[in-house]
Amino acid sequence: MSYDDEDGYGYSVVGSFPKDFGYGPDDTDSDAVGIVPTENKPRILLMGLRRSGKSSIQKVVFHKMSPNETLFLESTNKIVKDDISNSSFVQFQIWDFPGQIDFFDPTFDSEMIFGGTGALIFVIDAQDDYMEALAKLHMTVTRAYKVNPDIKFEVFIHKVDGLSDDHKIETQRDIHQRANDDLADAGLENLHLSFYLTSIYDHSIFEAFSKVVQKLIPQLPILENLLNILISNSGIEKAFLFDVVSKIYIATDSSPVDMQSYELCCDMLDVVIDISCIYGMGEDPEANPFDKESSSLIKLNNATVLYLREVNKYLALVCILREDSFEKQGIIDYNFHCFRQAIQEVFEVRTKATTQQHGAAAMNSTAMLQDSMQSNGISERPH
Ligand SMILES: Nc1nc2c(ncn2[C@@H]2O[C@H](COP(=O)(O)OP(=O)(O)OP(=O)(O)O)[C@@H](O)[C@H]2O)c(=O)[nH]1
């Protein structure tokens, strides 16, 4: 399929995505090598006061719920466990906690809950008075840290869509200061909190979740390295490796991420998914239309090109590059092919369990990619 309008703003869709964006790779899937048993999957906890927006975040990011529909979500009364296994890299469980959870309740087994946790996201409603939330945050993180000091503590200052830009920054500064002062008073200077301004009404929640998830992906440095090699050889300005279903980016090259580029790439993914779901199904409804031929090209009217390629069933690469760099599409496609193979190798290593093998194979795939890439003739990475 190919679409063009008179402004020269057009896109083409070759191949498409599966109609059913269900979760969980099936065991017969060759991309889903190294499926981790449920109990070993890293766990992400969503905690915070009642009505702070925990369930909405989970539904919007992982279940494609539209933000307006969250108005009708009922209060969560028990821990809801959600197994997110949509990618071999992004295999984790999200536990959504009820707002009124009581840590002093004898049935609350903190050893079990915090013991296997990778990240704890504490959601604070920025449109409400946050003093009570800060007290709860302090109690939660100190308790969790005692059980498991390796947990990554992430604070979502949420619902910021209702705040002016100045108010957002002031709120973040105030929450940051108070939370860290409380920790310093308790002698817990080593406990590190990361802060994000989020809303389900824009891309900020996807960006924040991307950063949380990236901290739990041991292969992140390898993926970044592979992306750096790809973009520097291909004249690409920015590349994101997306988890197709959630729009989380699991890695990007090491140039800084600006929100606009990320939004643009997210929008492209949405367009491709929508078009594919409507027009991409073949005659066989069981066949997966998102295959290695799947790609899409959007030419913007500012001499920039967005280029999407399927990496495997769960991952897509979305690149931003200048139109003149795209003249040598053959080289970009060749380099992409090498990149895809290198990613495949990183996947395969997961099945071969040992860390030593992992490290050796990662170095191997990076070196091989560096050797096999063709240069686009652009010596410096454009800015
Ligand atoms: N303006 C705005 N409202 C939001 C946002 N996220 C969630 N909400 C609203 O906040 C309300 C509470 O959301 P929930 O997701 O049910 O909150 P919760 O933390 O899961 O609540 P409990 O289950 O009671 O613990 C809903 O009406 C949502 O529509 C946001 O980013 N901005």
Tab-separated table of C-alpha atoms and ligand atoms in Angstrom:
chain	number	residue	atom	x	y	z
A	1	MET	CA	0.000	0.000	0.000
A	2	SER	CA	1.180	3.510	-0.614
A	3	TYR	CA	-0.398	6.862	0.167
A	4	ASP	CA	0.674	10.300	-1.001
A	5	ASP	CA	-0.839	13.720	-0.831
A	6	GLU	CA	0.020	16.813	-2.789
A	7	ASP	CA	2.330	18.176	-0.043
A	8	GLY	CA	4.613	15.273	-0.633
A	9	TYR	CA	3.655	13.977	2.796
A	10	GLY	CA	3.067	10.332	2.207
A	11	TYR	CA	3.658	6.913	3.541
A	12	SER	CA	3.648	3.388	2.346
A	13	VAL	CA	2.894	0.243	4.226
A	14	VAL	CA	4.350	-3.031	3.133
A	15	GLY	CA	3.142	-6.038	5.070
A	16	SER	CA	1.384	-5.389	8.333
A	17	PHE	CA	0.856	-6.274	11.962
A	18	PRO	CA	-1.210	-9.039	13.486
A	19	LYS	CA	-4.838	-8.182	14.025
A	20	ASP	CA	-4.896	-9.543	17.506
A	21	PHE	CA	-2.352	-7.819	19.702
A	22	GLY	CA	-2.607	-10.440	22.391
A	23	TYR	CA	0.061	-10.826	24.980
A	24	GLY	CA	2.397	-13.689	25.607
A	25	PRO	CA	4.568	-15.349	23.011
A	26	ASP	CA	3.442	-18.869	22.313
A	27	ASP	CA	5.989	-21.595	22.795
A	28	THR	CA	6.093	-22.479	19.146
A	29	ASP	CA	7.257	-19.022	18.217
A	30	SER	CA	10.833	-18.877	17.024
A	31	ASP	CA	11.205	-15.245	18.159
A	32	ALA	CA	10.128	-16.104	21.635
A	33	VAL	CA	13.188	-18.103	22.460
A	34	GLY	CA	14.185	-18.175	26.076
A	35	ILE	CA	10.756	-17.706	27.581
A	36	VAL	CA	11.231	-17.024	31.250
A	37	PRO	CA	9.017	-18.951	33.666
A	38	THR	CA	6.445	-16.666	35.307
A	39	GLU	CA	7.991	-16.841	38.753
A	40	ASN	CA	11.377	-15.687	37.390
A	41	LYS	CA	10.069	-12.725	35.452
A	42	PRO	CA	11.093	-9.376	36.839
A	43	ARG	CA	8.265	-7.773	38.716
A	44	ILE	CA	7.164	-4.160	38.538
A	45	LEU	CA	4.978	-2.926	41.378
A	46	LEU	CA	2.536	-0.060	40.925
A	47	MET	CA	1.830	1.600	44.259
A	48	GLY	CA	0.357	4.872	45.482
A	49	LEU	CA	-2.705	6.322	47.159
A	50	ARG	CA	-6.248	5.546	46.052
A	51	ARG	CA	-7.297	7.154	42.762
A	52	SER	CA	-3.756	8.285	41.996
A	53	GLY	CA	-4.022	6.620	38.555
A	54	LYS	CA	-2.241	3.247	38.908
A	55	SER	CA	-4.762	1.080	37.088
A	56	SER	CA	-5.208	3.722	34.382
A	57	ILE	CA	-1.471	3.695	33.669
A	58	GLN	CA	-1.417	-0.060	33.334
A	59	LYS	CA	-4.491	-0.167	31.118
A	60	VAL	CA	-3.390	2.650	28.820
A	61	VAL	CA	0.169	1.448	28.333
A	62	PHE	CA	-0.368	-2.299	28.103
A	63	HIS	CA	-3.986	-2.811	27.142
A	64	LYS	CA	-4.580	-0.037	24.603
A	65	MET	CA	-7.347	1.506	26.706
A	66	SER	CA	-8.094	5.058	25.600
A	67	PRO	CA	-7.404	7.616	28.363
A	68	ASN	CA	-11.035	8.748	28.512
A	69	GLU	CA	-12.234	5.226	29.276
A	70	THR	CA	-10.185	5.204	32.497
A	71	LEU	CA	-12.781	7.547	33.998
A	72	PHE	CA	-14.951	4.454	34.420
A	73	LEU	CA	-12.337	2.210	36.058
A	74	GLU	CA	-13.414	0.806	39.358
A	75	SER	CA	-11.226	0.991	42.434
A	76	THR	CA	-8.788	-1.924	42.775
A	77	ASN	CA	-9.502	-3.959	45.917
A	78	LYS	CA	-6.858	-6.646	45.693
A	79	ILE	CA	-3.449	-7.057	44.104
A	80	VAL	CA	-3.931	-7.481	40.345
A	81	LYS	CA	-1.113	-9.388	38.645
A	82	ASP	CA	-0.637	-8.807	34.947
A	83	ASP	CA	1.803	-10.916	32.990
A	84	ILE	CA	3.328	-8.807	30.234
A	85	SER	CA	5.157	-11.214	27.967
A	86	ASN	CA	4.767	-9.467	24.696
A	87	SER	CA	8.444	-9.490	23.847
A	88	SER	CA	11.357	-11.715	24.634
A	89	PHE	CA	13.122	-8.652	25.965
A	90	VAL	CA	10.147	-7.258	27.799
A	91	GLN	CA	9.020	-10.148	29.889
A	92	PHE	CA	7.770	-8.985	33.210
A	93	GLN	CA	4.776	-8.928	35.493
A	94	ILE	CA	3.031	-5.832	36.716
A	95	TRP	CA	1.374	-5.964	40.105
A	96	ASP	CA	-1.241	-3.265	40.602
A	97	PHE	CA	-1.807	-2.628	44.300
A	98	PRO	CA	-4.981	-1.253	45.866
A	99	GLY	CA	-4.478	2.292	47.164
A	100	GLN	CA	-5.494	1.438	50.717
A	101	ILE	CA	-2.945	-1.338	51.233
A	102	ASP	CA	-1.774	-1.607	54.818
A	103	PHE	CA	1.832	-2.664	55.341
A	104	PHE	CA	1.188	-3.483	58.973
A	105	ASP	CA	-1.456	-6.008	58.079
A	106	PRO	CA	0.014	-9.404	59.061
A	107	THR	CA	-1.165	-10.895	55.758
A	108	PHE	CA	1.063	-8.476	53.820
A	109	ASP	CA	4.112	-10.600	53.071
A	110	SER	CA	6.771	-7.970	52.313
A	111	GLU	CA	9.554	-10.552	51.936
A	112	MET	CA	7.664	-12.271	49.161
A	113	ILE	CA	6.390	-9.102	47.506
A	114	PHE	CA	9.539	-6.979	47.543
A	115	GLY	CA	11.981	-9.889	47.335
A	116	GLY	CA	11.403	-10.602	43.653
A	117	THR	CA	10.751	-7.035	42.577
A	118	GLY	CA	12.772	-5.269	39.890
A	119	ALA	CA	11.152	-1.839	40.049
A	120	LEU	CA	8.664	-0.124	42.313
A	121	ILE	CA	6.678	2.671	40.696
A	122	PHE	CA	5.054	5.001	43.194
A	123	VAL	CA	2.319	7.141	41.646
A	124	ILE	CA	1.573	10.575	43.130
A	125	ASP	CA	-1.474	12.547	41.973
A	126	ALA	CA	-0.021	15.998	41.203
A	127	GLN	CA	-3.485	17.546	40.973
A	128	ASP	CA	-4.187	16.702	44.590
A	129	ASP	CA	-2.567	17.656	47.887
A	130	TYR	CA	0.472	15.382	47.947
A	131	MET	CA	1.521	15.471	51.621
A	132	GLU	CA	-0.213	12.195	52.455
A	133	ALA	CA	1.233	10.628	49.300
A	134	LEU	CA	4.743	11.694	50.335
A	135	ALA	CA	4.328	10.085	53.755
A	136	LYS	CA	3.140	6.874	52.087
A	137	LEU	CA	5.999	7.028	49.577
A	138	HIS	CA	8.497	7.247	52.414
A	139	MET	CA	6.941	4.362	54.281
A	140	THR	CA	6.759	2.216	51.134
A	141	VAL	CA	10.300	2.743	49.900
A	142	THR	CA	11.939	2.344	53.309
A	143	ARG	CA	10.117	-0.915	53.845
A	144	ALA	CA	10.897	-2.220	50.381
A	145	TYR	CA	14.544	-1.125	50.582
A	146	LYS	CA	15.013	-3.055	53.841
A	147	VAL	CA	13.844	-6.254	52.158
A	148	ASN	CA	15.519	-5.702	48.782
A	149	PRO	CA	18.037	-2.860	48.296
A	150	ASP	CA	18.347	-3.697	44.572
A	151	ILE	CA	14.852	-2.454	43.726
A	152	LYS	CA	14.757	0.553	41.359
A	153	PHE	CA	12.523	3.194	42.915
A	154	GLU	CA	10.589	5.258	40.386
A	155	VAL	CA	8.238	8.100	41.316
A	156	PHE	CA	5.600	9.114	38.763
A	157	ILE	CA	4.353	12.624	39.453
A	158	HIS	CA	1.139	11.892	37.647
A	159	LYS	CA	-1.849	13.727	36.054
A	160	VAL	CA	0.367	16.684	35.148
A	161	ASP	CA	-1.890	17.393	32.156
A	162	GLY	CA	-3.857	19.630	34.508
A	163	LEU	CA	-0.827	21.788	35.449
A	164	SER	CA	0.862	24.728	33.722
A	165	ASP	CA	4.510	24.280	32.712
A	166	ASP	CA	5.753	26.409	35.616
A	167	HIS	CA	3.535	24.570	38.051
A	168	LYS	CA	4.850	21.209	36.787
A	169	ILE	CA	8.465	22.164	37.386
A	170	GLU	CA	7.712	23.659	40.784
A	171	THR	CA	5.752	20.543	41.820
A	172	GLN	CA	8.557	18.246	40.709
A	173	ARG	CA	11.157	20.326	42.572
A	174	ASP	CA	9.071	20.374	45.739
A	175	ILE	CA	8.302	16.622	45.698
A	176	HIS	CA	11.919	15.792	44.896
A	177	GLN	CA	13.189	17.951	47.765
A	178	ARG	CA	10.721	16.725	50.370
A	179	ALA	CA	11.081	13.033	49.474
A	180	ASN	CA	14.880	13.188	49.580
A	181	ASP	CA	14.882	15.222	52.812
A	182	ASP	CA	12.727	12.542	54.442
A	183	LEU	CA	15.166	9.857	53.293
A	184	ALA	CA	18.178	11.837	54.517
A	185	ASP	CA	16.487	12.277	57.928
A	186	ALA	CA	16.059	8.501	58.077
A	187	GLY	CA	19.742	7.975	57.194
A	188	LEU	CA	18.886	6.452	53.815
A	189	GLU	CA	21.017	8.620	51.499
A	190	ASN	CA	21.864	5.570	49.387
A	191	LEU	CA	18.262	4.993	48.459
A	192	HIS	CA	17.908	6.590	45.035
A	193	LEU	CA	14.560	7.843	43.752
A	194	SER	CA	13.993	8.726	40.065
A	195	PHE	CA	11.246	11.220	39.233
A	196	TYR	CA	9.106	11.527	36.083
A	197	LEU	CA	6.298	13.909	35.136
A	198	THR	CA	3.550	11.777	33.596
A	199	SER	CA	0.069	11.857	32.150
A	200	ILE	CA	-1.998	9.250	30.338
A	201	TYR	CA	-3.229	11.990	27.992
A	202	ASP	CA	0.096	12.338	26.165
A	203	HIS	CA	3.257	10.346	25.432
A	204	SER	CA	4.894	11.101	28.774
A	205	ILE	CA	3.572	7.916	30.374
A	206	PHE	CA	5.045	5.772	27.574
A	207	GLU	CA	8.375	7.585	27.806
A	208	ALA	CA	8.541	7.150	31.579
A	209	PHE	CA	7.610	3.477	31.356
A	210	SER	CA	10.248	2.990	28.661
A	211	LYS	CA	12.910	4.272	31.020
A	212	VAL	CA	11.682	2.087	33.870
A	213	VAL	CA	11.664	-1.024	31.683
A	214	GLN	CA	15.075	-0.270	30.167
A	215	LYS	CA	16.635	-0.410	33.634
A	216	LEU	CA	15.391	-4.011	33.871
A	217	ILE	CA	16.808	-5.165	30.540
A	218	PRO	CA	20.281	-6.599	31.102
A	219	GLN	CA	21.028	-6.445	27.361
A	220	LEU	CA	20.485	-2.677	27.200
A	221	PRO	CA	24.161	-1.679	26.696
A	222	ILE	CA	24.476	-4.235	23.878
A	223	LEU	CA	21.328	-2.985	22.181
A	224	GLU	CA	22.499	0.626	22.470
A	225	ASN	CA	25.820	-0.320	21.010
A	226	LEU	CA	24.197	-2.104	18.071
A	227	LEU	CA	21.965	0.909	17.431
A	228	ASN	CA	24.966	3.265	17.559
A	229	ILE	CA	26.764	1.180	14.957
A	230	LEU	CA	23.667	1.080	12.764
A	231	ILE	CA	23.000	4.819	12.815
A	232	SER	CA	26.590	5.937	12.368
A	233	ASN	CA	26.987	3.730	9.288
A	234	SER	CA	23.633	4.565	7.774
A	235	GLY	CA	23.362	8.344	8.170
A	236	ILE	CA	20.415	7.965	10.545
A	237	GLU	CA	19.777	10.750	13.050
A	238	LYS	CA	17.823	8.820	15.661
A	239	ALA	CA	16.671	5.228	16.015
A	240	PHE	CA	14.277	3.648	18.495
A	241	LEU	CA	13.788	-0.043	19.072
A	242	PHE	CA	10.097	-0.309	19.920
A	243	ASP	CA	8.098	-2.947	21.640
A	244	VAL	CA	5.292	-2.919	19.088
A	245	VAL	CA	2.335	-3.569	21.354
A	246	SER	CA	3.073	-1.195	24.212
A	247	LYS	CA	4.943	1.553	22.288
A	248	ILE	CA	7.629	1.347	24.952
A	249	TYR	CA	11.051	1.851	23.429
A	250	ILE	CA	13.348	-0.744	24.863
A	251	ALA	CA	16.501	0.916	23.535
A	252	THR	CA	17.692	3.864	21.503
A	253	ASP	CA	21.101	5.061	20.305
A	254	SER	CA	23.104	7.149	22.739
A	255	SER	CA	22.241	10.578	21.287
A	256	PRO	CA	19.793	12.446	23.536
A	257	VAL	CA	16.092	11.667	23.192
A	258	ASP	CA	13.860	14.608	22.481
A	259	MET	CA	10.221	14.135	23.249
A	260	GLN	CA	9.062	15.307	19.816
A	261	SER	CA	11.064	12.648	17.974
A	262	TYR	CA	9.725	9.984	20.277
A	263	GLU	CA	6.148	11.197	19.754
A	264	LEU	CA	6.625	11.215	16.008
A	265	CYS	CA	7.871	7.627	16.046
A	266	CYS	CA	5.024	6.541	18.353
A	267	ASP	CA	2.527	8.142	15.981
A	268	MET	CA	4.092	6.321	13.061
A	269	LEU	CA	3.760	3.027	14.886
A	270	ASP	CA	0.074	3.818	15.554
A	271	VAL	CA	-0.546	4.645	11.891
A	272	VAL	CA	1.127	1.456	10.698
A	273	ILE	CA	-0.767	-0.666	13.205
A	274	ASP	CA	-4.105	0.912	12.297
A	275	ILE	CA	-3.573	0.646	8.556
A	276	SER	CA	-2.286	-2.902	8.887
A	277	CYS	CA	-5.188	-4.034	11.032
A	278	ILE	CA	-7.656	-2.613	8.552
A	279	TYR	CA	-6.011	-3.509	5.256
A	280	GLY	CA	-3.134	-5.847	6.037
A	281	MET	CA	-4.843	-9.141	6.753
A	282	GLY	CA	-4.295	-11.737	4.065
A	283	GLU	CA	-6.660	-14.489	3.064
A	284	ASP	CA	-5.482	-16.758	5.824
A	285	PRO	CA	-6.731	-15.178	9.071
A	286	GLU	CA	-4.265	-17.309	11.037
A	287	ALA	CA	-1.244	-15.993	9.139
A	288	ASN	CA	0.810	-13.337	10.838
A	289	PRO	CA	0.918	-10.332	8.523
A	290	PHE	CA	3.729	-8.716	10.557
A	291	ASP	CA	6.697	-10.508	9.072
A	292	LYS	CA	10.194	-9.703	7.944
A	293	GLU	CA	8.866	-7.865	4.894
A	294	SER	CA	6.930	-5.427	7.069
A	295	SER	CA	8.100	-1.876	6.692
A	296	SER	CA	6.791	1.633	6.298
A	297	LEU	CA	8.161	4.902	5.008
A	298	ILE	CA	6.808	8.355	5.785
A	299	LYS	CA	8.271	11.412	4.078
A	300	LEU	CA	7.654	14.568	6.047
A	301	ASN	CA	7.484	17.980	4.417
A	302	ASN	CA	10.657	19.170	6.164
A	303	ALA	CA	13.009	16.887	4.200
A	304	THR	CA	12.927	14.290	6.957
A	305	VAL	CA	12.072	10.629	6.554
A	306	LEU	CA	10.605	8.215	9.096
A	307	TYR	CA	11.476	4.628	8.345
A	308	LEU	CA	10.012	1.634	10.160
A	309	ARG	CA	11.216	-1.955	9.820
A	310	GLU	CA	10.106	-5.100	11.546
A	311	VAL	CA	12.890	-6.638	13.636
A	312	ASN	CA	10.920	-9.596	14.915
A	313	LYS	CA	7.365	-10.353	15.937
A	314	TYR	CA	7.602	-8.072	18.970
A	315	LEU	CA	10.087	-5.429	18.000
A	316	ALA	CA	10.184	-2.732	15.357
A	317	LEU	CA	12.945	-0.288	14.517
A	318	VAL	CA	11.823	3.267	13.809
A	319	CYS	CA	14.434	5.675	12.436
A	320	ILE	CA	14.461	9.390	11.730
A	321	LEU	CA	16.792	10.512	8.958
A	322	ARG	CA	17.260	13.260	6.409
A	323	GLU	CA	15.854	12.716	2.958
A	324	ASP	CA	19.285	12.956	1.305
A	325	SER	CA	20.651	10.197	3.576
A	326	PHE	CA	17.788	8.029	2.423
A	327	GLU	CA	18.919	8.243	-1.200
A	328	LYS	CA	21.112	5.236	-0.497
A	329	GLN	CA	18.254	3.130	0.772
A	330	GLY	CA	19.996	-0.032	-0.411
A	331	ILE	CA	22.842	0.511	2.040
A	332	ILE	CA	20.439	1.328	4.857
A	333	ASP	CA	18.481	-1.833	4.135
A	334	TYR	CA	21.643	-3.895	3.977
A	335	ASN	CA	22.825	-2.450	7.306
A	336	PHE	CA	19.425	-3.051	8.797
A	337	HIS	CA	19.626	-6.666	7.703
A	338	CYS	CA	22.958	-7.045	9.566
A	339	PHE	CA	21.459	-5.284	12.570
A	340	ARG	CA	18.484	-7.635	12.632
A	341	GLN	CA	20.784	-10.607	12.553
A	342	ALA	CA	22.824	-9.225	15.453
A	343	ILE	CA	19.635	-8.690	17.483
A	344	GLN	CA	18.600	-12.237	16.703
A	345	GLU	CA	21.908	-13.446	18.106
A	346	VAL	CA	21.344	-11.491	21.311
A	347	PHE	CA	17.954	-13.196	21.576
A	348	GLU	CA	19.412	-16.613	20.997
A	349	VAL	CA	21.963	-16.121	23.750
A	350	ARG	CA	19.131	-15.751	26.230
A	351	THR	CA	18.342	-19.398	25.823
A	352	LYS	CA	21.912	-20.346	26.532
A	353	ALA	CA	21.574	-19.042	30.058
A	354	THR	CA	25.126	-18.462	31.369
A	355	THR	CA	26.350	-14.932	31.830
A	356	GLN	CA	29.781	-15.760	30.517
A	357	GLN	CA	28.332	-16.994	27.247
A	358	HIS	CA	26.116	-13.964	27.188
A	359	GLY	CA	29.009	-11.507	27.501
A	360	ALA	CA	31.132	-13.305	24.920
A	361	ALA	CA	28.332	-13.578	22.400
A	362	ALA	CA	27.367	-9.942	22.903
A	363	MET	CA	30.915	-8.802	22.170
A	364	ASN	CA	30.923	-11.117	19.222
A	365	SER	CA	27.694	-9.770	17.735
A	366	THR	CA	28.853	-6.149	18.220
A	367	ALA	CA	32.191	-6.820	16.535
A	368	MET	CA	30.558	-8.730	13.706
A	369	LEU	CA	28.043	-5.968	13.109
A	370	GLN	CA	30.791	-3.361	12.999
A	371	ASP	CA	32.655	-5.429	10.396
A	372	SER	CA	29.695	-6.261	8.208
A	373	MET	CA	28.081	-2.809	7.916
A	374	GLN	CA	28.465	-0.704	4.773
A	375	SER	CA	28.989	3.039	5.161
A	376	ASN	CA	26.394	5.430	3.792
A	377	GLY	CA	29.257	7.815	2.930
A	378	ILE	CA	28.254	10.190	5.704
A	379	SER	CA	31.303	10.383	7.915
A	380	GLU	CA	29.817	12.346	10.796
A	381	ARG	CA	26.551	11.566	12.437
A	382	PRO	CA	24.213	14.455	11.529
A	383	HIS	CA	22.642	16.467	14.341
B	1	LIG	N1	-6.306	14.133	34.373
B	1	LIG	C1	-5.840	12.892	34.512
B	1	LIG	N2	-6.598	11.952	35.118
B	1	LIG	C2	-6.081	10.709	35.251
B	1	LIG	C3	-4.776	10.370	34.778
B	1	LIG	N3	-4.542	9.060	35.068
B	1	LIG	C4	-5.642	8.607	35.689
B	1	LIG	N4	-6.579	9.583	35.810
B	1	LIG	C5	-7.932	9.480	36.410
B	1	LIG	O1	-7.763	9.190	37.780
B	1	LIG	C6	-8.879	8.415	38.254
B	1	LIG	C7	-8.391	7.258	39.113
B	1	LIG	O2	-7.688	6.348	38.304
B	1	LIG	P1	-7.413	4.827	38.709
B	1	LIG	O3	-6.504	4.305	37.661
B	1	LIG	O4	-8.678	4.104	38.974
B	1	LIG	O5	-6.625	5.016	40.070
B	1	LIG	P2	-5.985	3.881	41.002
B	1	LIG	O6	-4.748	4.465	41.571
B	1	LIG	O7	-5.862	2.594	40.270
B	1	LIG	O8	-7.085	3.784	42.126
B	1	LIG	P3	-7.349	2.582	43.215
B	1	LIG	O9	-7.674	1.373	42.403
B	1	LIG	O10	-8.496	3.086	44.014
B	1	LIG	O11	-6.113	2.437	44.021
B	1	LIG	C8	-9.645	7.987	37.010
B	1	LIG	O12	-10.809	8.763	36.919
B	1	LIG	C9	-8.719	8.304	35.857
B	1	LIG	O13	-9.415	8.692	34.673
B	1	LIG	C10	-4.006	11.402	34.121
B	1	LIG	O14	-2.879	11.226	33.669
B	1	LIG	N5	-4.585	12.633	34.039
